[in-house]
Amino acid sequence: MLKRNKTVKKRDLSFNNITSQGAKSIAFLLKKNSRIRDVNLGLNHLSDNGVRIIANALEKNNVLESLNIGVNSVSDVGASHISKLTKKNNR
């Protein structure tokens, strides 16, 4: 349903107990949906691996403007996946 969405531009998925397994579904959505500009994944259970999965999907997404991954189980390793992506997109 959200894959073909043409109107929803913001998704607040905070407080949903999303783990690395759920990150796979979010990654699929972000690869396929060209309208969502803002995703809040704060206060979940994402790990470095989950953030890596999402960052890999975002390599195929050029419309997302805001991604909140605050208050998860993300270390500097996970943050580096996002950092590399933002550097690549700012070129």
mmCIF file with all atom_site columns, C-alpha atoms in Angstrom:
data_model
loop_
_atom_site.group_PDB
_atom_site.id
_atom_site.type_symbol
_atom_site.label_atom_id
_atom_site.label_alt_id
_atom_site.label_comp_id
_atom_site.label_asym_id
_atom_site.label_entity_id
_atom_site.label_seq_id
_atom_site.pdbx_PDB_ins_code
_atom_site.Cartn_x
_atom_site.Cartn_y
_atom_site.Cartn_z
_atom_site.occupancy
_atom_site.B_iso_or_equiv
_atom_site.pdbx_formal_charge
_atom_site.auth_seq_id
_atom_site.auth_comp_id
_atom_site.auth_asym_id
_atom_site.auth_atom_id
_atom_site.pdbx_PDB_model_num
ATOM 1  C CA . MET A 1 1  ? 0.000  0.000  0.000  1.00 0.00 ? 1  MET A CA 1
ATOM 2  C CA . LEU A 1 2  ? 2.657  2.587  0.961  1.00 0.00 ? 2  LEU A CA 1
ATOM 3  C CA . LYS A 1 3  ? 4.807  1.335  -1.881 1.00 0.00 ? 3  LYS A CA 1
ATOM 4  C CA . ARG A 1 4  ? 2.380  2.910  -4.366 1.00 0.00 ? 4  ARG A CA 1
ATOM 5  C CA . ASN A 1 5  ? 1.415  5.871  -2.168 1.00 0.00 ? 5  ASN A CA 1
ATOM 6  C CA . LYS A 1 6  ? 1.201  9.224  -3.925 1.00 0.00 ? 6  LYS A CA 1
ATOM 7  C CA . THR A 1 7  ? 0.142  11.453 -1.015 1.00 0.00 ? 7  THR A CA 1
ATOM 8  C CA . VAL A 1 8  ? 1.805  10.461 2.282  1.00 0.00 ? 8  VAL A CA 1
ATOM 9  C CA . LYS A 1 9  ? 5.075  12.374 2.658  1.00 0.00 ? 9  LYS A CA 1
ATOM 10 C CA . LYS A 1 10 ? 5.822  11.762 6.330  1.00 0.00 ? 10 LYS A CA 1
ATOM 11 C CA . ARG A 1 11 ? 5.928  8.545  8.374  1.00 0.00 ? 11 ARG A CA 1
ATOM 12 C CA . ASP A 1 12 ? 6.242  8.581  12.144 1.00 0.00 ? 12 ASP A CA 1
ATOM 13 C CA . LEU A 1 13 ? 7.266  5.049  13.077 1.00 0.00 ? 13 LEU A CA 1
ATOM 14 C CA . SER A 1 14 ? 8.658  5.922  16.498 1.00 0.00 ? 14 SER A CA 1
ATOM 15 C CA . PHE A 1 15 ? 7.826  3.738  19.526 1.00 0.00 ? 15 PHE A CA 1
ATOM 16 C CA . ASN A 1 16 ? 7.116  0.671  17.372 1.00 0.00 ? 16 ASN A CA 1
ATOM 17 C CA . ASN A 1 17 ? 9.756  -1.782 18.631 1.00 0.00 ? 17 ASN A CA 1
ATOM 18 C CA . ILE A 1 18 ? 11.284 -1.895 15.154 1.00 0.00 ? 18 ILE A CA 1
ATOM 19 C CA . THR A 1 19 ? 14.342 -4.147 14.980 1.00 0.00 ? 19 THR A CA 1
ATOM 20 C CA . SER A 1 20 ? 16.745 -5.070 12.185 1.00 0.00 ? 20 SER A CA 1
ATOM 21 C CA . GLN A 1 21 ? 14.080 -7.424 10.835 1.00 0.00 ? 21 GLN A CA 1
ATOM 22 C CA . GLY A 1 22 ? 11.634 -4.519 10.538 1.00 0.00 ? 22 GLY A CA 1
ATOM 23 C CA . ALA A 1 23 ? 14.374 -2.422 8.960  1.00 0.00 ? 23 ALA A CA 1
ATOM 24 C CA . LYS A 1 24 ? 14.212 -4.773 5.963  1.00 0.00 ? 24 LYS A CA 1
ATOM 25 C CA . SER A 1 25 ? 10.573 -3.813 5.359  1.00 0.00 ? 25 SER A CA 1
ATOM 26 C CA . ILE A 1 26 ? 11.339 -0.130 5.804  1.00 0.00 ? 26 ILE A CA 1
ATOM 27 C CA . ALA A 1 27 ? 14.262 -0.448 3.384  1.00 0.00 ? 27 ALA A CA 1
ATOM 28 C CA . PHE A 1 28 ? 11.979 -2.041 0.793  1.00 0.00 ? 28 PHE A CA 1
ATOM 29 C CA . LEU A 1 29 ? 9.503  0.811  1.198  1.00 0.00 ? 29 LEU A CA 1
ATOM 30 C CA . LEU A 1 30 ? 12.201 3.472  0.867  1.00 0.00 ? 30 LEU A CA 1
ATOM 31 C CA . LYS A 1 31 ? 13.545 1.855  -2.305 1.00 0.00 ? 31 LYS A CA 1
ATOM 32 C CA . LYS A 1 32 ? 10.114 1.778  -3.945 1.00 0.00 ? 32 LYS A CA 1
ATOM 33 C CA . ASN A 1 33 ? 8.369  4.941  -2.695 1.00 0.00 ? 33 ASN A CA 1
ATOM 34 C CA . SER A 1 34 ? 9.338  8.226  -4.313 1.00 0.00 ? 34 SER A CA 1
ATOM 35 C CA . ARG A 1 35 ? 7.080  10.480 -2.210 1.00 0.00 ? 35 ARG A CA 1
ATOM 36 C CA . ILE A 1 36 ? 8.075  9.971  1.426  1.00 0.00 ? 36 ILE A CA 1
ATOM 37 C CA . ARG A 1 37 ? 10.346 12.810 2.499  1.00 0.00 ? 37 ARG A CA 1
ATOM 38 C CA . ASP A 1 38 ? 10.450 12.407 6.295  1.00 0.00 ? 38 ASP A CA 1
ATOM 39 C CA . VAL A 1 39 ? 10.770 9.210  8.352  1.00 0.00 ? 39 VAL A CA 1
ATOM 40 C CA . ASN A 1 40 ? 10.943 9.089  12.143 1.00 0.00 ? 40 ASN A CA 1
ATOM 41 C CA . LEU A 1 41 ? 12.392 5.826  13.451 1.00 0.00 ? 41 LEU A CA 1
ATOM 42 C CA . GLY A 1 42 ? 13.334 7.200  16.857 1.00 0.00 ? 42 GLY A CA 1
ATOM 43 C CA . LEU A 1 43 ? 12.771 5.256  20.064 1.00 0.00 ? 43 LEU A CA 1
ATOM 44 C CA . ASN A 1 44 ? 12.805 1.795  18.495 1.00 0.00 ? 44 ASN A CA 1
ATOM 45 C CA . HIS A 1 45 ? 15.225 -1.130 18.748 1.00 0.00 ? 45 HIS A CA 1
ATOM 46 C CA . LEU A 1 46 ? 17.294 -0.543 15.642 1.00 0.00 ? 46 LEU A CA 1
ATOM 47 C CA . SER A 1 47 ? 20.869 -1.789 15.746 1.00 0.00 ? 47 SER A CA 1
ATOM 48 C CA . ASP A 1 48 ? 23.875 -0.948 13.605 1.00 0.00 ? 48 ASP A CA 1
ATOM 49 C CA . ASN A 1 49 ? 22.788 -3.703 11.227 1.00 0.00 ? 49 ASN A CA 1
ATOM 50 C CA . GLY A 1 50 ? 19.290 -2.237 10.879 1.00 0.00 ? 50 GLY A CA 1
ATOM 51 C CA . VAL A 1 51 ? 20.712 1.185  10.120 1.00 0.00 ? 51 VAL A CA 1
ATOM 52 C CA . ARG A 1 52 ? 23.061 -0.371 7.553  1.00 0.00 ? 52 ARG A CA 1
ATOM 53 C CA . ILE A 1 53 ? 20.083 -2.018 5.841  1.00 0.00 ? 53 ILE A CA 1
ATOM 54 C CA . ILE A 1 54 ? 18.213 1.289  5.702  1.00 0.00 ? 54 ILE A CA 1
ATOM 55 C CA . ALA A 1 55 ? 21.287 3.222  4.532  1.00 0.00 ? 55 ALA A CA 1
ATOM 56 C CA . ASN A 1 56 ? 21.803 0.741  1.694  1.00 0.00 ? 56 ASN A CA 1
ATOM 57 C CA . ALA A 1 57 ? 18.202 1.268  0.592  1.00 0.00 ? 57 ALA A CA 1
ATOM 58 C CA . LEU A 1 58 ? 18.624 5.027  0.693  1.00 0.00 ? 58 LEU A CA 1
ATOM 59 C CA . GLU A 1 59 ? 21.325 4.787  -1.944 1.00 0.00 ? 59 GLU A CA 1
ATOM 60 C CA . LYS A 1 60 ? 18.396 4.220  -4.316 1.00 0.00 ? 60 LYS A CA 1
ATOM 61 C CA . ASN A 1 61 ? 16.218 6.991  -2.814 1.00 0.00 ? 61 ASN A CA 1
ATOM 62 C CA . ASN A 1 62 ? 16.850 10.599 -3.765 1.00 0.00 ? 62 ASN A CA 1
ATOM 63 C CA . VAL A 1 63 ? 13.784 12.245 -2.198 1.00 0.00 ? 63 VAL A CA 1
ATOM 64 C CA . LEU A 1 64 ? 14.140 11.546 1.535  1.00 0.00 ? 64 LEU A CA 1
ATOM 65 C CA . GLU A 1 65 ? 15.055 14.767 3.334  1.00 0.00 ? 65 GLU A CA 1
ATOM 66 C CA . SER A 1 66 ? 14.861 13.756 7.009  1.00 0.00 ? 66 SER A CA 1
ATOM 67 C CA . LEU A 1 67 ? 15.589 10.510 8.846  1.00 0.00 ? 67 LEU A CA 1
ATOM 68 C CA . ASN A 1 68 ? 15.433 10.347 12.652 1.00 0.00 ? 68 ASN A CA 1
ATOM 69 C CA . ILE A 1 69 ? 17.148 7.307  14.152 1.00 0.00 ? 69 ILE A CA 1
ATOM 70 C CA . GLY A 1 70 ? 17.643 8.813  17.608 1.00 0.00 ? 70 GLY A CA 1
ATOM 71 C CA . VAL A 1 71 ? 17.324 6.758  20.804 1.00 0.00 ? 71 VAL A CA 1
ATOM 72 C CA . ASN A 1 72 ? 18.044 3.374  19.248 1.00 0.00 ? 72 ASN A CA 1
ATOM 73 C CA . SER A 1 73 ? 20.881 0.888  19.819 1.00 0.00 ? 73 SER A CA 1
ATOM 74 C CA . VAL A 1 74 ? 23.088 2.529  17.216 1.00 0.00 ? 74 VAL A CA 1
ATOM 75 C CA . SER A 1 75 ? 26.804 2.959  17.833 1.00 0.00 ? 75 SER A CA 1
ATOM 76 C CA . ASP A 1 76 ? 29.379 4.937  15.889 1.00 0.00 ? 76 ASP A CA 1
ATOM 77 C CA . VAL A 1 77 ? 29.461 2.047  13.416 1.00 0.00 ? 77 VAL A CA 1
ATOM 78 C CA . GLY A 1 78 ? 25.783 2.479  12.542 1.00 0.00 ? 78 GLY A CA 1
ATOM 79 C CA . ALA A 1 79 ? 26.099 6.243  12.441 1.00 0.00 ? 79 ALA A CA 1
ATOM 80 C CA . SER A 1 80 ? 28.974 5.882  9.971  1.00 0.00 ? 80 SER A CA 1
ATOM 81 C CA . HIS A 1 81 ? 26.628 4.150  7.493  1.00 0.00 ? 81 HIS A CA 1
ATOM 82 C CA . ILE A 1 82 ? 24.395 7.227  7.496  1.00 0.00 ? 82 ILE A CA 1
ATOM 83 C CA . SER A 1 83 ? 27.377 9.578  7.435  1.00 0.00 ? 83 SER A CA 1
ATOM 84 C CA . LYS A 1 84 ? 28.817 7.911  4.332  1.00 0.00 ? 84 LYS A CA 1
ATOM 85 C CA . LEU A 1 85 ? 25.449 8.153  2.645  1.00 0.00 ? 85 LEU A CA 1
ATOM 86 C CA . THR A 1 86 ? 25.011 11.868 3.366  1.00 0.00 ? 86 THR A CA 1
ATOM 87 C CA . LYS A 1 87 ? 28.513 12.591 2.084  1.00 0.00 ? 87 LYS A CA 1
ATOM 88 C CA . LYS A 1 88 ? 27.738 10.695 -1.120 1.00 0.00 ? 88 LYS A CA 1
ATOM 89 C CA . ASN A 1 89 ? 24.417 12.529 -1.624 1.00 0.00 ? 89 ASN A CA 1
ATOM 90 C CA . ASN A 1 90 ? 25.951 15.965 -1.056 1.00 0.00 ? 90 ASN A CA 1
ATOM 91 C CA . ARG A 1 91 ? 28.314 15.641 -4.021 1.00 0.00 ? 91 ARG A CA 1
#
